[in-house]
Amino acid sequence: MVAARNLVRHPRVKVTALEVRLRTRFTAETLARLRLVYPGVHFVWLMGADNLAGFHRWDRWQTILETVPVGVLSRPGEQLHAALSPAARLYANARLPAGAGRLLPLRAAPAWCLMTGPMLEQSSSAIRAAGSWQR
């Protein structure tokens, strides 16, 4: 968690160990609990484009897309795979233009946006595998 805080330093982002406290394992379960604990809060789920490419394999992935708006962050070489993924095709009508990511908190689900910006070559899986985040 300390490494996550070091990576994300923005006054509107709060890094927590919420899933530990909620005792959830899967994203759909975490989102359901968050909505119970924080009624009225407008959540946006953020994921990398590499995750959207295989999102259709996640536990209750359609529930996730129908629960909260989703911001998909560009990953090197993954934008095309993400845009052509089963999830992207099924929810094509819910896709916002790339520049509209800031509107996600105001949109009802399903809504998603493939956003562009600065990218790192290293995947989150590689960072986790290296253990460099556990300082």
mmCIF file with all atom_site columns, C-alpha atoms in Angstrom:
data_model
loop_
_atom_site.group_PDB
_atom_site.id
_atom_site.type_symbol
_atom_site.label_atom_id
_atom_site.label_alt_id
_atom_site.label_comp_id
_atom_site.label_asym_id
_atom_site.label_entity_id
_atom_site.label_seq_id
_atom_site.pdbx_PDB_ins_code
_atom_site.Cartn_x
_atom_site.Cartn_y
_atom_site.Cartn_z
_atom_site.occupancy
_atom_site.B_iso_or_equiv
_atom_site.pdbx_formal_charge
_atom_site.auth_seq_id
_atom_site.auth_comp_id
_atom_site.auth_asym_id
_atom_site.auth_atom_id
_atom_site.pdbx_PDB_model_num
ATOM 1   C CA . MET A 1 1   ? 0.000   0.000   0.000   1.00 0.00 ? 1   MET A CA 1
ATOM 2   C CA . VAL A 1 2   ? 2.915   2.356   0.680   1.00 0.00 ? 2   VAL A CA 1
ATOM 3   C CA . ALA A 1 3   ? 4.220   1.837   -2.855  1.00 0.00 ? 3   ALA A CA 1
ATOM 4   C CA . ALA A 1 4   ? 0.761   2.586   -4.284  1.00 0.00 ? 4   ALA A CA 1
ATOM 5   C CA . ARG A 1 5   ? 0.685   5.812   -2.299  1.00 0.00 ? 5   ARG A CA 1
ATOM 6   C CA . ASN A 1 6   ? 4.114   6.704   -3.674  1.00 0.00 ? 6   ASN A CA 1
ATOM 7   C CA . LEU A 1 7   ? 2.952   6.067   -7.251  1.00 0.00 ? 7   LEU A CA 1
ATOM 8   C CA . VAL A 1 8   ? -0.283  8.023   -6.971  1.00 0.00 ? 8   VAL A CA 1
ATOM 9   C CA . ARG A 1 9   ? 0.072   11.438  -5.428  1.00 0.00 ? 9   ARG A CA 1
ATOM 10  C CA . HIS A 1 10  ? -3.054  13.405  -6.207  1.00 0.00 ? 10  HIS A CA 1
ATOM 11  C CA . PRO A 1 11  ? -5.349  15.204  -3.768  1.00 0.00 ? 11  PRO A CA 1
ATOM 12  C CA . ARG A 1 12  ? -8.417  13.526  -5.257  1.00 0.00 ? 12  ARG A CA 1
ATOM 13  C CA . VAL A 1 13  ? -7.016  9.971   -5.020  1.00 0.00 ? 13  VAL A CA 1
ATOM 14  C CA . LYS A 1 14  ? -6.932  8.112   -1.725  1.00 0.00 ? 14  LYS A CA 1
ATOM 15  C CA . VAL A 1 15  ? -5.054  4.808   -1.570  1.00 0.00 ? 15  VAL A CA 1
ATOM 16  C CA . THR A 1 16  ? -6.483  2.454   1.057   1.00 0.00 ? 16  THR A CA 1
ATOM 17  C CA . ALA A 1 17  ? -6.590  -1.209  2.077   1.00 0.00 ? 17  ALA A CA 1
ATOM 18  C CA . LEU A 1 18  ? -10.353 -1.163  1.714   1.00 0.00 ? 18  LEU A CA 1
ATOM 19  C CA . GLU A 1 19  ? -10.645 -4.661  0.253   1.00 0.00 ? 19  GLU A CA 1
ATOM 20  C CA . VAL A 1 20  ? -8.915  -6.075  3.313   1.00 0.00 ? 20  VAL A CA 1
ATOM 21  C CA . ARG A 1 21  ? -11.382 -4.284  5.578   1.00 0.00 ? 21  ARG A CA 1
ATOM 22  C CA . LEU A 1 22  ? -14.380 -5.279  3.426   1.00 0.00 ? 22  LEU A CA 1
ATOM 23  C CA . ARG A 1 23  ? -13.090 -8.864  3.212   1.00 0.00 ? 23  ARG A CA 1
ATOM 24  C CA . THR A 1 24  ? -13.751 -9.070  -0.502  1.00 0.00 ? 24  THR A CA 1
ATOM 25  C CA . ARG A 1 25  ? -11.801 -10.943 -3.120  1.00 0.00 ? 25  ARG A CA 1
ATOM 26  C CA . PHE A 1 26  ? -13.476 -10.229 -6.438  1.00 0.00 ? 26  PHE A CA 1
ATOM 27  C CA . THR A 1 27  ? -14.106 -6.835  -7.992  1.00 0.00 ? 27  THR A CA 1
ATOM 28  C CA . ALA A 1 28  ? -17.864 -7.336  -8.392  1.00 0.00 ? 28  ALA A CA 1
ATOM 29  C CA . GLU A 1 29  ? -18.120 -8.210  -4.703  1.00 0.00 ? 29  GLU A CA 1
ATOM 30  C CA . THR A 1 30  ? -16.009 -5.199  -3.696  1.00 0.00 ? 30  THR A CA 1
ATOM 31  C CA . LEU A 1 31  ? -18.169 -2.856  -5.761  1.00 0.00 ? 31  LEU A CA 1
ATOM 32  C CA . ALA A 1 32  ? -21.370 -4.253  -4.268  1.00 0.00 ? 32  ALA A CA 1
ATOM 33  C CA . ARG A 1 33  ? -20.055 -3.683  -0.744  1.00 0.00 ? 33  ARG A CA 1
ATOM 34  C CA . LEU A 1 34  ? -18.765 -0.210  -1.579  1.00 0.00 ? 34  LEU A CA 1
ATOM 35  C CA . ARG A 1 35  ? -22.199 0.814   -2.811  1.00 0.00 ? 35  ARG A CA 1
ATOM 36  C CA . LEU A 1 36  ? -23.729 -0.392  0.464   1.00 0.00 ? 36  LEU A CA 1
ATOM 37  C CA . VAL A 1 37  ? -21.131 1.289   2.671   1.00 0.00 ? 37  VAL A CA 1
ATOM 38  C CA . TYR A 1 38  ? -21.014 4.535   0.671   1.00 0.00 ? 38  TYR A CA 1
ATOM 39  C CA . PRO A 1 39  ? -24.500 5.188   -0.732  1.00 0.00 ? 39  PRO A CA 1
ATOM 40  C CA . GLY A 1 40  ? -24.648 8.200   -3.005  1.00 0.00 ? 40  GLY A CA 1
ATOM 41  C CA . VAL A 1 41  ? -20.964 8.102   -3.951  1.00 0.00 ? 41  VAL A CA 1
ATOM 42  C CA . HIS A 1 42  ? -20.260 8.065   -7.695  1.00 0.00 ? 42  HIS A CA 1
ATOM 43  C CA . PHE A 1 43  ? -17.556 5.448   -8.199  1.00 0.00 ? 43  PHE A CA 1
ATOM 44  C CA . VAL A 1 44  ? -15.506 4.886   -11.354 1.00 0.00 ? 44  VAL A CA 1
ATOM 45  C CA . TRP A 1 45  ? -13.581 1.649   -11.811 1.00 0.00 ? 45  TRP A CA 1
ATOM 46  C CA . LEU A 1 46  ? -10.151 2.129   -13.403 1.00 0.00 ? 46  LEU A CA 1
ATOM 47  C CA . MET A 1 47  ? -8.328  -0.650  -15.217 1.00 0.00 ? 47  MET A CA 1
ATOM 48  C CA . GLY A 1 48  ? -5.557  -0.974  -17.766 1.00 0.00 ? 48  GLY A CA 1
ATOM 49  C CA . ALA A 1 49  ? -6.340  -1.703  -21.395 1.00 0.00 ? 49  ALA A CA 1
ATOM 50  C CA . ASP A 1 50  ? -4.546  -5.028  -20.978 1.00 0.00 ? 50  ASP A CA 1
ATOM 51  C CA . ASN A 1 51  ? -7.217  -6.004  -18.435 1.00 0.00 ? 51  ASN A CA 1
ATOM 52  C CA . LEU A 1 52  ? -10.087 -5.030  -20.743 1.00 0.00 ? 52  LEU A CA 1
ATOM 53  C CA . ALA A 1 53  ? -8.682  -7.390  -23.387 1.00 0.00 ? 53  ALA A CA 1
ATOM 54  C CA . GLY A 1 54  ? -9.343  -10.336 -21.036 1.00 0.00 ? 54  GLY A CA 1
ATOM 55  C CA . PHE A 1 55  ? -12.106 -8.797  -18.957 1.00 0.00 ? 55  PHE A CA 1
ATOM 56  C CA . HIS A 1 56  ? -14.689 -11.290 -20.239 1.00 0.00 ? 56  HIS A CA 1
ATOM 57  C CA . ARG A 1 57  ? -12.861 -13.941 -18.167 1.00 0.00 ? 57  ARG A CA 1
ATOM 58  C CA . TRP A 1 58  ? -13.310 -12.066 -14.861 1.00 0.00 ? 58  TRP A CA 1
ATOM 59  C CA . ASP A 1 59  ? -15.812 -13.170 -12.248 1.00 0.00 ? 59  ASP A CA 1
ATOM 60  C CA . ARG A 1 60  ? -19.142 -11.379 -12.955 1.00 0.00 ? 60  ARG A CA 1
ATOM 61  C CA . TRP A 1 61  ? -17.539 -8.994  -15.452 1.00 0.00 ? 61  TRP A CA 1
ATOM 62  C CA . GLN A 1 62  ? -20.891 -7.903  -16.887 1.00 0.00 ? 62  GLN A CA 1
ATOM 63  C CA . THR A 1 63  ? -22.095 -7.021  -13.387 1.00 0.00 ? 63  THR A CA 1
ATOM 64  C CA . ILE A 1 64  ? -19.038 -4.784  -12.990 1.00 0.00 ? 64  ILE A CA 1
ATOM 65  C CA . LEU A 1 65  ? -19.761 -2.933  -16.245 1.00 0.00 ? 65  LEU A CA 1
ATOM 66  C CA . GLU A 1 66  ? -23.402 -2.551  -15.283 1.00 0.00 ? 66  GLU A CA 1
ATOM 67  C CA . THR A 1 67  ? -22.600 -1.366  -11.744 1.00 0.00 ? 67  THR A CA 1
ATOM 68  C CA . VAL A 1 68  ? -20.092 1.466   -12.274 1.00 0.00 ? 68  VAL A CA 1
ATOM 69  C CA . PRO A 1 69  ? -18.643 3.487   -15.140 1.00 0.00 ? 69  PRO A CA 1
ATOM 70  C CA . VAL A 1 70  ? -15.234 2.157   -16.173 1.00 0.00 ? 70  VAL A CA 1
ATOM 71  C CA . GLY A 1 71  ? -12.150 4.114   -17.173 1.00 0.00 ? 71  GLY A CA 1
ATOM 72  C CA . VAL A 1 72  ? -9.764  2.043   -19.274 1.00 0.00 ? 72  VAL A CA 1
ATOM 73  C CA . LEU A 1 73  ? -6.223  3.398   -19.173 1.00 0.00 ? 73  LEU A CA 1
ATOM 74  C CA . SER A 1 74  ? -4.077  2.954   -22.264 1.00 0.00 ? 74  SER A CA 1
ATOM 75  C CA . ARG A 1 75  ? -1.261  0.412   -22.067 1.00 0.00 ? 75  ARG A CA 1
ATOM 76  C CA . PRO A 1 76  ? 1.528   0.122   -24.631 1.00 0.00 ? 76  PRO A CA 1
ATOM 77  C CA . GLY A 1 77  ? 0.393   -2.124  -27.470 1.00 0.00 ? 77  GLY A CA 1
ATOM 78  C CA . GLU A 1 78  ? -2.950  -2.990  -25.858 1.00 0.00 ? 78  GLU A CA 1
ATOM 79  C CA . GLN A 1 79  ? -5.382  -0.368  -27.167 1.00 0.00 ? 79  GLN A CA 1
ATOM 80  C CA . LEU A 1 80  ? -6.381  -2.387  -30.234 1.00 0.00 ? 80  LEU A CA 1
ATOM 81  C CA . HIS A 1 81  ? -6.779  -5.622  -28.239 1.00 0.00 ? 81  HIS A CA 1
ATOM 82  C CA . ALA A 1 82  ? -8.895  -3.754  -25.695 1.00 0.00 ? 82  ALA A CA 1
ATOM 83  C CA . ALA A 1 83  ? -11.061 -2.053  -28.315 1.00 0.00 ? 83  ALA A CA 1
ATOM 84  C CA . LEU A 1 84  ? -11.735 -5.391  -30.035 1.00 0.00 ? 84  LEU A CA 1
ATOM 85  C CA . SER A 1 85  ? -12.305 -7.402  -26.855 1.00 0.00 ? 85  SER A CA 1
ATOM 86  C CA . PRO A 1 86  ? -15.588 -9.233  -26.194 1.00 0.00 ? 86  PRO A CA 1
ATOM 87  C CA . ALA A 1 87  ? -16.433 -6.749  -23.410 1.00 0.00 ? 87  ALA A CA 1
ATOM 88  C CA . ALA A 1 88  ? -15.773 -3.722  -25.652 1.00 0.00 ? 88  ALA A CA 1
ATOM 89  C CA . ARG A 1 89  ? -17.872 -5.193  -28.460 1.00 0.00 ? 89  ARG A CA 1
ATOM 90  C CA . LEU A 1 90  ? -20.772 -6.137  -26.188 1.00 0.00 ? 90  LEU A CA 1
ATOM 91  C CA . TYR A 1 91  ? -20.792 -2.682  -24.571 1.00 0.00 ? 91  TYR A CA 1
ATOM 92  C CA . ALA A 1 92  ? -19.889 -0.682  -27.701 1.00 0.00 ? 92  ALA A CA 1
ATOM 93  C CA . ASN A 1 93  ? -22.983 1.501   -27.313 1.00 0.00 ? 93  ASN A CA 1
ATOM 94  C CA . ALA A 1 94  ? -21.856 2.497   -23.802 1.00 0.00 ? 94  ALA A CA 1
ATOM 95  C CA . ARG A 1 95  ? -18.424 3.702   -24.943 1.00 0.00 ? 95  ARG A CA 1
ATOM 96  C CA . LEU A 1 96  ? -17.569 7.390   -24.545 1.00 0.00 ? 96  LEU A CA 1
ATOM 97  C CA . PRO A 1 97  ? -15.027 9.175   -26.759 1.00 0.00 ? 97  PRO A CA 1
ATOM 98  C CA . ALA A 1 98  ? -11.429 9.146   -25.481 1.00 0.00 ? 98  ALA A CA 1
ATOM 99  C CA . GLY A 1 99  ? -11.565 12.790  -24.390 1.00 0.00 ? 99  GLY A CA 1
ATOM 100 C CA . ALA A 1 100 ? -14.716 12.268  -22.334 1.00 0.00 ? 100 ALA A CA 1
ATOM 101 C CA . GLY A 1 101 ? -13.142 10.305  -19.466 1.00 0.00 ? 101 GLY A CA 1
ATOM 102 C CA . ARG A 1 102 ? -13.727 13.203  -17.073 1.00 0.00 ? 102 ARG A CA 1
ATOM 103 C CA . LEU A 1 103 ? -17.485 12.658  -17.555 1.00 0.00 ? 103 LEU A CA 1
ATOM 104 C CA . LEU A 1 104 ? -17.447 9.089   -16.238 1.00 0.00 ? 104 LEU A CA 1
ATOM 105 C CA . PRO A 1 105 ? -18.377 9.983   -12.629 1.00 0.00 ? 105 PRO A CA 1
ATOM 106 C CA . LEU A 1 106 ? -21.484 11.717  -13.974 1.00 0.00 ? 106 LEU A CA 1
ATOM 107 C CA . ARG A 1 107 ? -22.625 8.842   -16.158 1.00 0.00 ? 107 ARG A CA 1
ATOM 108 C CA . ALA A 1 108 ? -24.820 5.933   -15.198 1.00 0.00 ? 108 ALA A CA 1
ATOM 109 C CA . ALA A 1 109 ? -23.467 2.458   -15.885 1.00 0.00 ? 109 ALA A CA 1
ATOM 110 C CA . PRO A 1 110 ? -22.892 0.980   -18.300 1.00 0.00 ? 110 PRO A CA 1
ATOM 111 C CA . ALA A 1 111 ? -20.449 3.614   -19.496 1.00 0.00 ? 111 ALA A CA 1
ATOM 112 C CA . TRP A 1 112 ? -16.778 3.217   -20.317 1.00 0.00 ? 112 TRP A CA 1
ATOM 113 C CA . CYS A 1 113 ? -13.976 5.135   -21.924 1.00 0.00 ? 113 CYS A CA 1
ATOM 114 C CA . LEU A 1 114 ? -10.621 4.074   -23.376 1.00 0.00 ? 114 LEU A CA 1
ATOM 115 C CA . MET A 1 115 ? -8.416  6.940   -22.230 1.00 0.00 ? 115 MET A CA 1
ATOM 116 C CA . THR A 1 116 ? -5.010  7.889   -23.540 1.00 0.00 ? 116 THR A CA 1
ATOM 117 C CA . GLY A 1 117 ? -2.112  9.470   -21.716 1.00 0.00 ? 117 GLY A CA 1
ATOM 118 C CA . PRO A 1 118 ? 1.469   8.795   -20.651 1.00 0.00 ? 118 PRO A CA 1
ATOM 119 C CA . MET A 1 119 ? 2.206   5.068   -20.574 1.00 0.00 ? 119 MET A CA 1
ATOM 120 C CA . LEU A 1 120 ? 4.664   2.802   -18.783 1.00 0.00 ? 120 LEU A CA 1
ATOM 121 C CA . GLU A 1 121 ? 6.035   -0.263  -20.523 1.00 0.00 ? 121 GLU A CA 1
ATOM 122 C CA . GLN A 1 122 ? 5.925   -2.333  -17.333 1.00 0.00 ? 122 GLN A CA 1
ATOM 123 C CA . SER A 1 123 ? 2.623   -4.069  -16.583 1.00 0.00 ? 123 SER A CA 1
ATOM 124 C CA . SER A 1 124 ? 1.038   -4.114  -13.148 1.00 0.00 ? 124 SER A CA 1
ATOM 125 C CA . SER A 1 125 ? 1.473   -7.922  -13.156 1.00 0.00 ? 125 SER A CA 1
ATOM 126 C CA . ALA A 1 126 ? 5.226   -7.522  -13.682 1.00 0.00 ? 126 ALA A CA 1
ATOM 127 C CA . ILE A 1 127 ? 5.414   -4.935  -10.896 1.00 0.00 ? 127 ILE A CA 1
ATOM 128 C CA . ARG A 1 128 ? 3.561   -7.305  -8.538  1.00 0.00 ? 128 ARG A CA 1
ATOM 129 C CA . ALA A 1 129 ? 5.737   -10.281 -9.569  1.00 0.00 ? 129 ALA A CA 1
ATOM 130 C CA . ALA A 1 130 ? 8.934   -8.328  -8.920  1.00 0.00 ? 130 ALA A CA 1
ATOM 131 C CA . GLY A 1 131 ? 7.716   -7.442  -5.441  1.00 0.00 ? 131 GLY A CA 1
ATOM 132 C CA . SER A 1 132 ? 9.233   -3.972  -5.720  1.00 0.00 ? 132 SER A CA 1
ATOM 133 C CA . TRP A 1 133 ? 5.947   -2.490  -4.509  1.00 0.00 ? 133 TRP A CA 1
ATOM 134 C CA . GLN A 1 134 ? 6.387   -4.175  -1.068  1.00 0.00 ? 134 GLN A CA 1
ATOM 135 C CA . ARG A 1 135 ? 8.773   -1.723  0.580   1.00 0.00 ? 135 ARG A CA 1
#
